[in-house]
Short mmCIF file of C-alpha atoms in Angstrom, two decimals:
data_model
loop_
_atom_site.label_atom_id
_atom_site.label_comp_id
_atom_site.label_asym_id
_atom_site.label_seq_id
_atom_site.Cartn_x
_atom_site.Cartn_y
_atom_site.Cartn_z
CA UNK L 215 55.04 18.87 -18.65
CA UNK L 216 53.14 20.03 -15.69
CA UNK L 217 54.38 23.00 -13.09
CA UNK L 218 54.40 22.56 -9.50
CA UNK L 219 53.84 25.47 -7.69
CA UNK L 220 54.94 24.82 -3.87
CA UNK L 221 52.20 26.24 -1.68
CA UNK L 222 53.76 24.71 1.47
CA UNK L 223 52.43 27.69 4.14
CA UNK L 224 48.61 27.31 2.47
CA UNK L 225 49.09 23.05 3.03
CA UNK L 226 49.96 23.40 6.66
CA UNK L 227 46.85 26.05 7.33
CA UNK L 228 44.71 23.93 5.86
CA UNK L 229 45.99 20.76 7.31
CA UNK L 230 45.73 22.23 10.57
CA UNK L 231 42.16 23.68 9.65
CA UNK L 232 40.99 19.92 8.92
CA UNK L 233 42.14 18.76 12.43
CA UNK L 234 40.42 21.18 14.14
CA UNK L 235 37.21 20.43 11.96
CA UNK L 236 37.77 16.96 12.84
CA UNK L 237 37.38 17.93 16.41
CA UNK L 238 34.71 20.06 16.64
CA UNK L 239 32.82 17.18 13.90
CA UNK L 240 33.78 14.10 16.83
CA UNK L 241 32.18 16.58 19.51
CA UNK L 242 29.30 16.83 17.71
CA UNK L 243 28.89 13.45 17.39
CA UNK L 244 30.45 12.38 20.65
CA UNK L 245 26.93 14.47 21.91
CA UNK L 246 24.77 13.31 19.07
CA UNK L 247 25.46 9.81 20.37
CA UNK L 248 25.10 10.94 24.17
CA UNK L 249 22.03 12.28 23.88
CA UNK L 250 20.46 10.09 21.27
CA UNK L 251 19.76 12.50 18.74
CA UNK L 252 20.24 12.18 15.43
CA UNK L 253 18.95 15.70 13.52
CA UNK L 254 18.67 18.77 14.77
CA UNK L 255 19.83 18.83 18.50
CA UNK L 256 16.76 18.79 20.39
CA UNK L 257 16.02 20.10 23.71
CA UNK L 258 20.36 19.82 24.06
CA UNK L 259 22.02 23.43 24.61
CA UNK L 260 25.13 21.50 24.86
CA UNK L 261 24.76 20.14 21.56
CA UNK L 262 23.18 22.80 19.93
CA UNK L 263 26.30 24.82 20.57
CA UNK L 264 28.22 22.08 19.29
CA UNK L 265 26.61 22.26 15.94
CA UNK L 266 26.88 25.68 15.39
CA UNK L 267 30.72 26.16 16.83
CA UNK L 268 31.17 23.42 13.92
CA UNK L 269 29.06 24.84 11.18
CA UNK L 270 30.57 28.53 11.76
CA UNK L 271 34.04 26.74 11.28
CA UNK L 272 32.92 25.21 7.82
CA UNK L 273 31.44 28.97 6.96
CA UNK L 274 34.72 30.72 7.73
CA UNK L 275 37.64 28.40 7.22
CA UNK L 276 37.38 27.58 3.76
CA UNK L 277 37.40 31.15 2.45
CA UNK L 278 40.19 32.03 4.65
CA UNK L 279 42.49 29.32 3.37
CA UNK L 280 41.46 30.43 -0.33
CA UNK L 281 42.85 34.13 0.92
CA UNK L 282 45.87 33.02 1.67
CA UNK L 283 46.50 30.37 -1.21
CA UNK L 284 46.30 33.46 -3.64
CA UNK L 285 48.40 35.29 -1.43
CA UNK L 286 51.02 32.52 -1.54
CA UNK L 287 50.74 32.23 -5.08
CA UNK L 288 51.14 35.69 -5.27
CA UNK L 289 54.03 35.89 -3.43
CA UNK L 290 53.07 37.56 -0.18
CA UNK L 291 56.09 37.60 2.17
CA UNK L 292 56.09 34.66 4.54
CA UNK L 293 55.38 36.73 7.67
CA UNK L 294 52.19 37.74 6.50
CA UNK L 295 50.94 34.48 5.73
CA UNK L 296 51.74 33.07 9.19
CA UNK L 297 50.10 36.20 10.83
CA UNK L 298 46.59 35.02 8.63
CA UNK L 299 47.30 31.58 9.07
CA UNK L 300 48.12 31.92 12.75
CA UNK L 301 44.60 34.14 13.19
CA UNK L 302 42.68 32.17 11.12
CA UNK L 303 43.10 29.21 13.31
CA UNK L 304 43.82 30.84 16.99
CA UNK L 305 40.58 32.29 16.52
CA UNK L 306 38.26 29.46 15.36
CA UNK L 307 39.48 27.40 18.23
CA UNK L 308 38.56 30.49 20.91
CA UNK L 309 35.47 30.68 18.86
CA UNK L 310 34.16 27.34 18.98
CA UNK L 311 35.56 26.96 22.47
CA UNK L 312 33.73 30.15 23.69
CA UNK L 313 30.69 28.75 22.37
CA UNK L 314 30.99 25.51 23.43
CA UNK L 315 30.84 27.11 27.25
CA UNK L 316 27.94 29.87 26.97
CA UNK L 317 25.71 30.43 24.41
CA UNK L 318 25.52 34.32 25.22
CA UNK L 319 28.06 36.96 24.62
CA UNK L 320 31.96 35.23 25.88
CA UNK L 321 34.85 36.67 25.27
CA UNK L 322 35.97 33.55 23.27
CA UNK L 323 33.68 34.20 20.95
CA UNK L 324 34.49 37.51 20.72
CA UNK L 325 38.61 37.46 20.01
CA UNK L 326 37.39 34.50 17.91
CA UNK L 327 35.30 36.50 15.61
CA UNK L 328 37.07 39.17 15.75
CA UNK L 329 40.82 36.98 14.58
CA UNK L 330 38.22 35.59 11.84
CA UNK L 331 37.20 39.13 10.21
CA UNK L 332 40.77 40.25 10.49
CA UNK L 333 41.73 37.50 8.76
CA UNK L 334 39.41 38.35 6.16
CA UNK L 335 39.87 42.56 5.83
CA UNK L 336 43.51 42.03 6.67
CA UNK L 337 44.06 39.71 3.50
CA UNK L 338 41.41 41.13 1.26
CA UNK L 339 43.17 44.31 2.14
CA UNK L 340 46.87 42.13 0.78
CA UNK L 341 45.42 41.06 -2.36
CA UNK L 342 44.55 44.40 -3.50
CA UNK L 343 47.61 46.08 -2.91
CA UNK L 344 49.05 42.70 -4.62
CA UNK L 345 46.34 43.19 -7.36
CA UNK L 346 47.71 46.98 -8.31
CA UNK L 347 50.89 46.12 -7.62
CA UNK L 348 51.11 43.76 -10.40
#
Protein backbone atom coordinates (compact mmCIF):
# COMPACT_ATOMS: atom_id res chain seq x y z
CA UNK A 1 0.00 0.00 0.00
CA UNK A 2 1.46 3.23 -1.06
CA UNK A 3 0.87 6.85 0.87
CA UNK A 4 -0.15 9.85 -0.87
CA UNK A 5 1.04 12.80 0.52
CA UNK A 6 -1.07 15.87 -1.01
CA UNK A 7 1.42 18.56 -1.93
CA UNK A 8 -1.29 20.62 -3.70
CA UNK A 9 0.42 24.39 -2.92
CA UNK A 10 4.09 22.88 -4.27
CA UNK A 11 1.91 21.44 -7.71
CA UNK A 12 0.42 24.80 -8.46
CA UNK A 13 4.06 26.72 -7.97
CA UNK A 14 5.52 24.53 -10.05
CA UNK A 15 2.83 24.34 -12.61
CA UNK A 16 2.87 27.92 -12.80
CA UNK A 17 6.83 27.89 -12.85
CA UNK A 18 6.62 25.59 -16.12
CA UNK A 19 4.34 28.15 -17.92
CA UNK A 20 6.40 30.83 -17.39
CA UNK A 21 9.50 28.68 -18.57
CA UNK A 22 7.48 27.87 -21.47
CA UNK A 23 7.37 31.51 -22.25
CA UNK A 24 10.52 32.78 -21.80
CA UNK A 25 11.75 29.11 -23.89
CA UNK A 26 9.05 30.29 -27.10
CA UNK A 27 10.80 33.86 -26.85
CA UNK A 28 13.90 32.48 -27.22
CA UNK A 29 13.06 30.68 -30.00
CA UNK A 30 10.51 33.04 -31.45
CA UNK A 31 14.16 35.25 -31.81
CA UNK A 32 16.31 32.28 -32.60
CA UNK A 33 14.06 31.83 -35.62
CA UNK A 34 13.93 35.74 -36.36
CA UNK A 35 17.26 36.20 -36.51
CA UNK A 36 18.44 32.95 -37.96
CA UNK A 37 20.56 31.81 -35.34
CA UNK A 38 20.78 28.69 -34.08
CA UNK A 39 23.71 28.63 -31.06
CA UNK A 40 24.83 31.14 -29.20
CA UNK A 41 22.96 34.45 -30.09
CA UNK A 42 25.26 36.23 -32.22
CA UNK A 43 25.65 39.82 -32.78
CA UNK A 44 21.57 39.83 -31.24
CA UNK A 45 21.33 41.89 -27.80
CA UNK A 46 17.76 41.12 -28.08
CA UNK A 47 18.33 37.58 -28.06
CA UNK A 48 21.13 37.39 -25.97
CA UNK A 49 18.95 38.76 -23.21
CA UNK A 50 16.49 36.30 -24.07
CA UNK A 51 18.77 33.45 -23.33
CA UNK A 52 19.95 34.50 -20.23
CA UNK A 53 16.36 35.85 -18.71
CA UNK A 54 15.59 32.00 -19.59
CA UNK A 55 18.66 30.29 -18.30
CA UNK A 56 18.57 32.42 -14.89
CA UNK A 57 14.89 31.04 -14.60
CA UNK A 58 16.12 27.31 -14.99
CA UNK A 59 19.06 28.30 -12.27
CA UNK A 60 16.60 29.65 -9.71
CA UNK A 61 13.23 28.04 -10.10
CA UNK A 62 13.95 24.59 -9.52
CA UNK A 63 15.59 25.04 -6.12
CA UNK A 64 12.91 27.29 -5.03
CA UNK A 65 10.12 24.83 -5.70
CA UNK A 66 12.31 22.07 -3.82
CA UNK A 67 12.19 24.81 -0.71
CA UNK A 68 8.89 24.86 -0.56
CA UNK A 69 7.98 21.07 -1.30
CA UNK A 70 9.89 20.30 2.06
CA UNK A 71 8.19 23.02 3.60
CA UNK A 72 4.82 21.57 2.57
CA UNK A 73 5.78 18.30 3.59
CA UNK A 74 6.78 19.68 6.64
CA UNK A 75 3.84 21.30 7.36
CA UNK A 76 4.58 24.99 7.01
CA UNK A 77 1.35 26.98 7.47
CA UNK A 78 -0.32 27.77 4.17
CA UNK A 79 0.38 31.51 4.31
CA UNK A 80 3.90 31.05 4.16
CA UNK A 81 3.96 28.94 1.28
CA UNK A 82 1.90 31.35 -0.86
CA UNK A 83 4.18 34.29 0.31
CA UNK A 84 7.39 31.94 -1.34
CA UNK A 85 5.35 30.75 -3.97
CA UNK A 86 3.89 34.15 -4.77
CA UNK A 87 7.79 35.68 -4.70
CA UNK A 88 9.24 33.02 -6.34
CA UNK A 89 7.24 33.62 -9.40
CA UNK A 90 6.36 37.61 -9.21
CA UNK A 91 9.92 37.96 -9.28
CA UNK A 92 11.20 35.74 -12.13
CA UNK A 93 8.66 37.33 -14.38
CA UNK A 94 10.03 41.15 -13.35
CA UNK A 95 13.35 39.53 -13.76
CA UNK A 96 13.23 38.17 -17.08
CA UNK A 97 11.02 41.06 -18.13
CA UNK A 98 13.59 43.66 -16.84
CA UNK A 99 16.09 41.96 -18.79
CA UNK A 100 14.35 41.43 -21.69
CA UNK A 101 14.21 45.56 -21.96
CA UNK A 102 17.92 46.67 -20.90
CA UNK A 103 20.72 44.73 -20.43
CA UNK A 104 22.18 47.22 -17.69
CA UNK A 105 21.04 47.78 -14.20
CA UNK A 106 16.60 47.98 -14.37
CA UNK A 107 14.70 47.97 -11.69
CA UNK A 108 12.97 44.74 -12.94
CA UNK A 109 15.81 43.05 -12.52
CA UNK A 110 16.38 44.31 -9.40
CA UNK A 111 12.84 43.49 -7.33
CA UNK A 112 13.30 40.33 -9.44
CA UNK A 113 16.46 39.26 -7.86
CA UNK A 114 15.85 40.52 -4.98
CA UNK A 115 11.93 38.35 -4.63
CA UNK A 116 14.37 35.38 -5.83
CA UNK A 117 17.00 35.57 -2.78
CA UNK A 118 14.16 36.19 -0.41
CA UNK A 119 12.65 33.37 -1.53
CA UNK A 120 15.65 31.51 -0.86
CA UNK A 121 16.92 33.11 2.87
CA UNK A 122 13.26 33.48 3.73
CA UNK A 123 12.62 29.58 3.33
CA UNK A 124 16.05 28.33 4.18
CA UNK A 125 15.47 30.48 7.18
CA UNK A 126 11.65 28.14 7.59
CA UNK A 127 13.26 24.92 7.32
CA UNK A 128 15.57 25.44 10.06
CA UNK A 129 13.33 26.61 12.55
CA UNK A 130 11.16 23.50 11.12
CA UNK A 131 14.40 21.38 11.39
CA UNK A 132 14.83 22.20 15.43
CA UNK A 133 11.50 22.30 15.86
CA UNK A 134 11.05 18.75 15.15
Amino acid sequence: MTMQIPVHLTAFYTALSLLWLLVLAGRVMALRWHHQVGINAGEHNDLARAIRAHANAAEYVPGALILILVLELMATPIWALHVLGLALVIGRVFHAVGLWRSSGVSIGRQVGMLLTLAVYAGGALLLLAEAFIL
